[in-house]
PDB file of C-alpha atoms in Angstrom:
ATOM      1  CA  UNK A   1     -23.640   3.390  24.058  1.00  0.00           C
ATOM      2  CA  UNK A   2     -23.515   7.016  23.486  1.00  0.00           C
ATOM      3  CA  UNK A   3     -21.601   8.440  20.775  1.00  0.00           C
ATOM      4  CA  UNK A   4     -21.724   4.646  18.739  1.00  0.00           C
ATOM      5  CA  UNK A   5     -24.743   5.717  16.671  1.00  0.00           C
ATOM      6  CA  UNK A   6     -23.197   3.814  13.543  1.00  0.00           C
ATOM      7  CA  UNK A   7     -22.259   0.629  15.424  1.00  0.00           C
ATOM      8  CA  UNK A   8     -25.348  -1.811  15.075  1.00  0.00           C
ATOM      9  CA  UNK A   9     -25.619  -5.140  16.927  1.00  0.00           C
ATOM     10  CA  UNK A  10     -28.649  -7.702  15.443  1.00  0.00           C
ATOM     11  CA  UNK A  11     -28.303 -11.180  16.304  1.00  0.00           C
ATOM     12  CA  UNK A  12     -29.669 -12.080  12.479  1.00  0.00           C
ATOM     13  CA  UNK A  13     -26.279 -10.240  11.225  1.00  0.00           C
ATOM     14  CA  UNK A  14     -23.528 -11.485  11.566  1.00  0.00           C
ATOM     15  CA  UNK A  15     -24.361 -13.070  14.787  1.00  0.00           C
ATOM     16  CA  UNK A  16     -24.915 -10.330  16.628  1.00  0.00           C
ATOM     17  CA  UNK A  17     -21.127  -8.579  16.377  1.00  0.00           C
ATOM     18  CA  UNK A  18     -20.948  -5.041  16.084  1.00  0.00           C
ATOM     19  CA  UNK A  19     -21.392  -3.971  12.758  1.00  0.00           C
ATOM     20  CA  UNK A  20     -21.475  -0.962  10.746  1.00  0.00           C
ATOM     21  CA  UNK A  21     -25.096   0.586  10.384  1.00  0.00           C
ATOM     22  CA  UNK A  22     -26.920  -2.411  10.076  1.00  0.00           C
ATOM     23  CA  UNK A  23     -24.993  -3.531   7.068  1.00  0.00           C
ATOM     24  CA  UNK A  24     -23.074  -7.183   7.119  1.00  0.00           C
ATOM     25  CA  UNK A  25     -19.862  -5.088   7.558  1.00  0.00           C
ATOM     26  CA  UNK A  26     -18.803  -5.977  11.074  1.00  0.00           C
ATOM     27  CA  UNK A  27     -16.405  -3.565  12.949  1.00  0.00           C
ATOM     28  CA  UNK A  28     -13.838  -5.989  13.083  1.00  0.00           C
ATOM     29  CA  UNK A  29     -13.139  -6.017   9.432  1.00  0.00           C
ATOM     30  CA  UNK A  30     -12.962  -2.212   9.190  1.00  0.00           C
ATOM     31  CA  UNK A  31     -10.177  -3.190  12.727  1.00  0.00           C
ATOM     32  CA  UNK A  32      -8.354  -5.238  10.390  1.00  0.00           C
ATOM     33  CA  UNK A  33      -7.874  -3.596   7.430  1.00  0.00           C
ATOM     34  CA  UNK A  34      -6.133  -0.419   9.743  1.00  0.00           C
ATOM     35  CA  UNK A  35      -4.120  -2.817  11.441  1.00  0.00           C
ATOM     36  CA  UNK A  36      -2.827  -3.849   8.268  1.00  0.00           C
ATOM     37  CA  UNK A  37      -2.111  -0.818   7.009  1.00  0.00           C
ATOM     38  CA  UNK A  38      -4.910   0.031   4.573  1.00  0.00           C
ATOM     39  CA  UNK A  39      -5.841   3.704   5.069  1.00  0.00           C
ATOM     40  CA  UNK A  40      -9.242   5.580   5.200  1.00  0.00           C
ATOM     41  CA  UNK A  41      -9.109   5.858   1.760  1.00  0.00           C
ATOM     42  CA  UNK A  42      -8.062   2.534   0.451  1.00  0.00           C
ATOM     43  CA  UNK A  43     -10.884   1.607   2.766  1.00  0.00           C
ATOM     44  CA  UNK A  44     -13.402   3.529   0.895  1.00  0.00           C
ATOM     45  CA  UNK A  45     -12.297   2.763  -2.505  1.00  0.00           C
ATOM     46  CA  UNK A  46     -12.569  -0.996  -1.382  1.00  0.00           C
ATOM     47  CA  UNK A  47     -16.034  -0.363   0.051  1.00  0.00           C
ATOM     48  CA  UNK A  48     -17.456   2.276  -1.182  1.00  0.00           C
ATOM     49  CA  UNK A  49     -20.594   1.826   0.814  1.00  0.00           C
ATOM     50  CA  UNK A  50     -18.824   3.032   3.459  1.00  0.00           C
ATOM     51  CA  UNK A  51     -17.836   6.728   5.065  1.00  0.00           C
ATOM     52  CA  UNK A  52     -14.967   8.198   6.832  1.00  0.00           C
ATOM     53  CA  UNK A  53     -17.218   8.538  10.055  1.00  0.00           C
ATOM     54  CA  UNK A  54     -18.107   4.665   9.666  1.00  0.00           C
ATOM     55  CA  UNK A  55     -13.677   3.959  10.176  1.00  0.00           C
ATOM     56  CA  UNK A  56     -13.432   6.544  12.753  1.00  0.00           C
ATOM     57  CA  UNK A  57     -16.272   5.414  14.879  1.00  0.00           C
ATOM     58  CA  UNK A  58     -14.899   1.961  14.282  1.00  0.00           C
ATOM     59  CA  UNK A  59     -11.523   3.006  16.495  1.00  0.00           C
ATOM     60  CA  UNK A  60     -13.287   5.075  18.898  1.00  0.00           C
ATOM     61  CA  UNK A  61     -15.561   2.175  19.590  1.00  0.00           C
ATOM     62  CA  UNK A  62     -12.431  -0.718  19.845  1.00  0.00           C
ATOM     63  CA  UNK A  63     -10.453   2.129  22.344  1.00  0.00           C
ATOM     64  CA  UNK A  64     -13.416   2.095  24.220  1.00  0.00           C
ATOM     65  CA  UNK A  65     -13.774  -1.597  24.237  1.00  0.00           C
ATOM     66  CA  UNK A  66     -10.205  -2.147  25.422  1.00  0.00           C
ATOM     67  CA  UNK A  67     -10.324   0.847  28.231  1.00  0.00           C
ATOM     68  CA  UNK A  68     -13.222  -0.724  29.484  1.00  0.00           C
ATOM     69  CA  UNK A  69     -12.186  -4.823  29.454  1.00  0.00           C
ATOM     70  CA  UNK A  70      -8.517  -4.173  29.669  1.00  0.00           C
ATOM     71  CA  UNK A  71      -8.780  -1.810  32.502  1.00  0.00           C
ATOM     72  CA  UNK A  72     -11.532  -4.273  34.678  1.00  0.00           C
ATOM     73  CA  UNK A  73      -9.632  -7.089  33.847  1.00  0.00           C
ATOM     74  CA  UNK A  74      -6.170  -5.497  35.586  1.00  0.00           C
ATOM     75  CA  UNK A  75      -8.231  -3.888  38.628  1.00  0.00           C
ATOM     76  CA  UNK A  76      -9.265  -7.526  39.799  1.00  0.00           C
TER      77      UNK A  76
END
């Protein structure tokens, strides 16, 4: 997937979801933590581990995910 350098998927982590550069931080979590209102910051402070890039890639990746699924699924 071009442009989703930081998004890793390894069956032996985490089951294979999409996670953050190989680390047992799946992109979901990072997903959930916007939705709820935590900020970039907060974020980092929480995990410092992580980097800006890894939250923006995170939303680039799930608009990407629902253009592509959303959009198929409606075209049917």
């Amino acid at each position: 997937m071009l442009g989703f350098d930081r998004m890793t998927f390894d069956p032996r982590i985490m089951a294979g979801q999409a996670c953050i550069r190989g680390m047992r931080v799946p992109v979901s979590l990072i997903l959930n933590l916007v939705a709820n209102g935590k900020t970039v910051k907060e974020i980092i402070e929480d995990y410092p581990y992580l980097e800006p890039e890894d939250v923006q890639k995170s939303l680039m990746y799930a608009a990407w995910l629902a253009r592509e699924q959303v959009g198929n699924y409606f075209c049917q």
